[in-house]
């Protein structure tokens, strides 16, 4: 696929929606209930957004509902901060779970009762093997496992031990509760999987009440059943868990598959030049290579928000990439394409100069100031115009001038005429340098007849430059971003290297004292604008009155694709 192109899937059609529709048509499901089940062990990332859009989107389209359920079964890694952030991020993306906010921990008592049921049915046992022995006896992909010497314990002994596990009589790791399925199964997940482990820890919701915690496999399907989930949509890595998911539900809930939740797997989102795992993102935060979970370089929802992404652009991206059964890697350029399209319509244009070069208009009257009408958004006539002050001393972009230009350089150079946006034609007649030979300012003349940006004699110019009046400029900090990692697939770490070795040290460039037009003086954090010719920017929450900070969301064109091709 040519870079910059976007794979458009027919919106609203994918294999999961087909399954849901078929289930409804055949009467196998009466309605649609889905859920988004994050583990609160980190902040949500763009991969989660795909799952959120899918689960909430399907519920919406089929007139059902989607639950938000925290899979809070591992208190050693989970924190209230993450719970709060997840709720905020799902809402920000534009989805609403209404009153259907749940926690796996809401079901601890019911899950426990089900575990006792399995014991009584002879389908679960307490295993005293050491973690090491358990691992060894599980076997491998090519060899069957070995039965535990504790596998044939009687029901009463199992019940007694399990109750004492719950009472906190044993230290962490001393025993586990396992399902009794088949140690020789070709599917390792069915080799007597662990249902409960001992963990003396403080849980954000249940405190120290529980000394044992259910495994993901035991908690997940049963939580689905309690909430009457119809379609339990998850990523492909759970495909091998589906037989266990079904085994547990069959034994605890119903023998009739139509009366049970159905697990359906889809391919997770992978994006190049970044990582998509809370654990790895946490590493970046803990090592301090980024500022935090909301660093604008992070693929987290909170990072993207701070970067200036809109919820609409993320939802659009998720709709475009579609849902498939086969893993692939999406080009970061596609995400950028979505935000660019959205901001193109909604972001007002303003003028700012990142690397200023002073221009003195030698024929412009000293002390004169004109308020010129400048168009706010050529894509949206209703956005109107604003007044921008123009005066004798201006800043233009350093890149927009070359003293000795190559043939195809149409911007300012000695003797050429260019337009200043919505202002005048100017022509450079003198280049002023310092003792080191650095250009410090340009002396130009303007043509008063070209006010507004057009010449009455029909004279043409080949370039239009943005500018800011020096006396009126507000100074701002501007942060420019590049890819978080310098390699396309940072998850593939070469021998002897670490993930962090692949971090892109040039991923943040901070420019200070950038002159921006005075209309931005009162811009509030979160405000999104286009700096003409430079890209889309958002006011960072670090801004204070008189100390604006802008983050570049994305440049105007996909310059990255061209750079990457040249390498
Ligand atoms: P991570 O590895 O980032 O921690 P996870 O799968 O462990 O991801 P959970 O909090 O368990 O994170 O995920 C909640 C839901 O989001 C799950 O249903 C999971 O399948 C889905 N999900 C996670 N990562 C992705 C992804 N990259 N693309 C699509 N869905 C994802
Ligand atoms: Mg997980």
Tab-separated table of C-alpha atoms in Angstrom, residues 132 274 282 302 319 375 483:
chain	number	residue	atom	x	y	z
A	132	UNK	CA	8.084	-24.921	40.023
A	274	UNK	CA	5.124	2.457	19.021
A	282	UNK	CA	4.542	1.749	32.193
A	302	UNK	CA	-4.713	10.547	27.455
A	319	UNK	CA	-13.865	2.674	11.754
A	375	UNK	CA	-9.538	34.460	6.924
A	483	UNK	CA	7.845	8.929	16.449
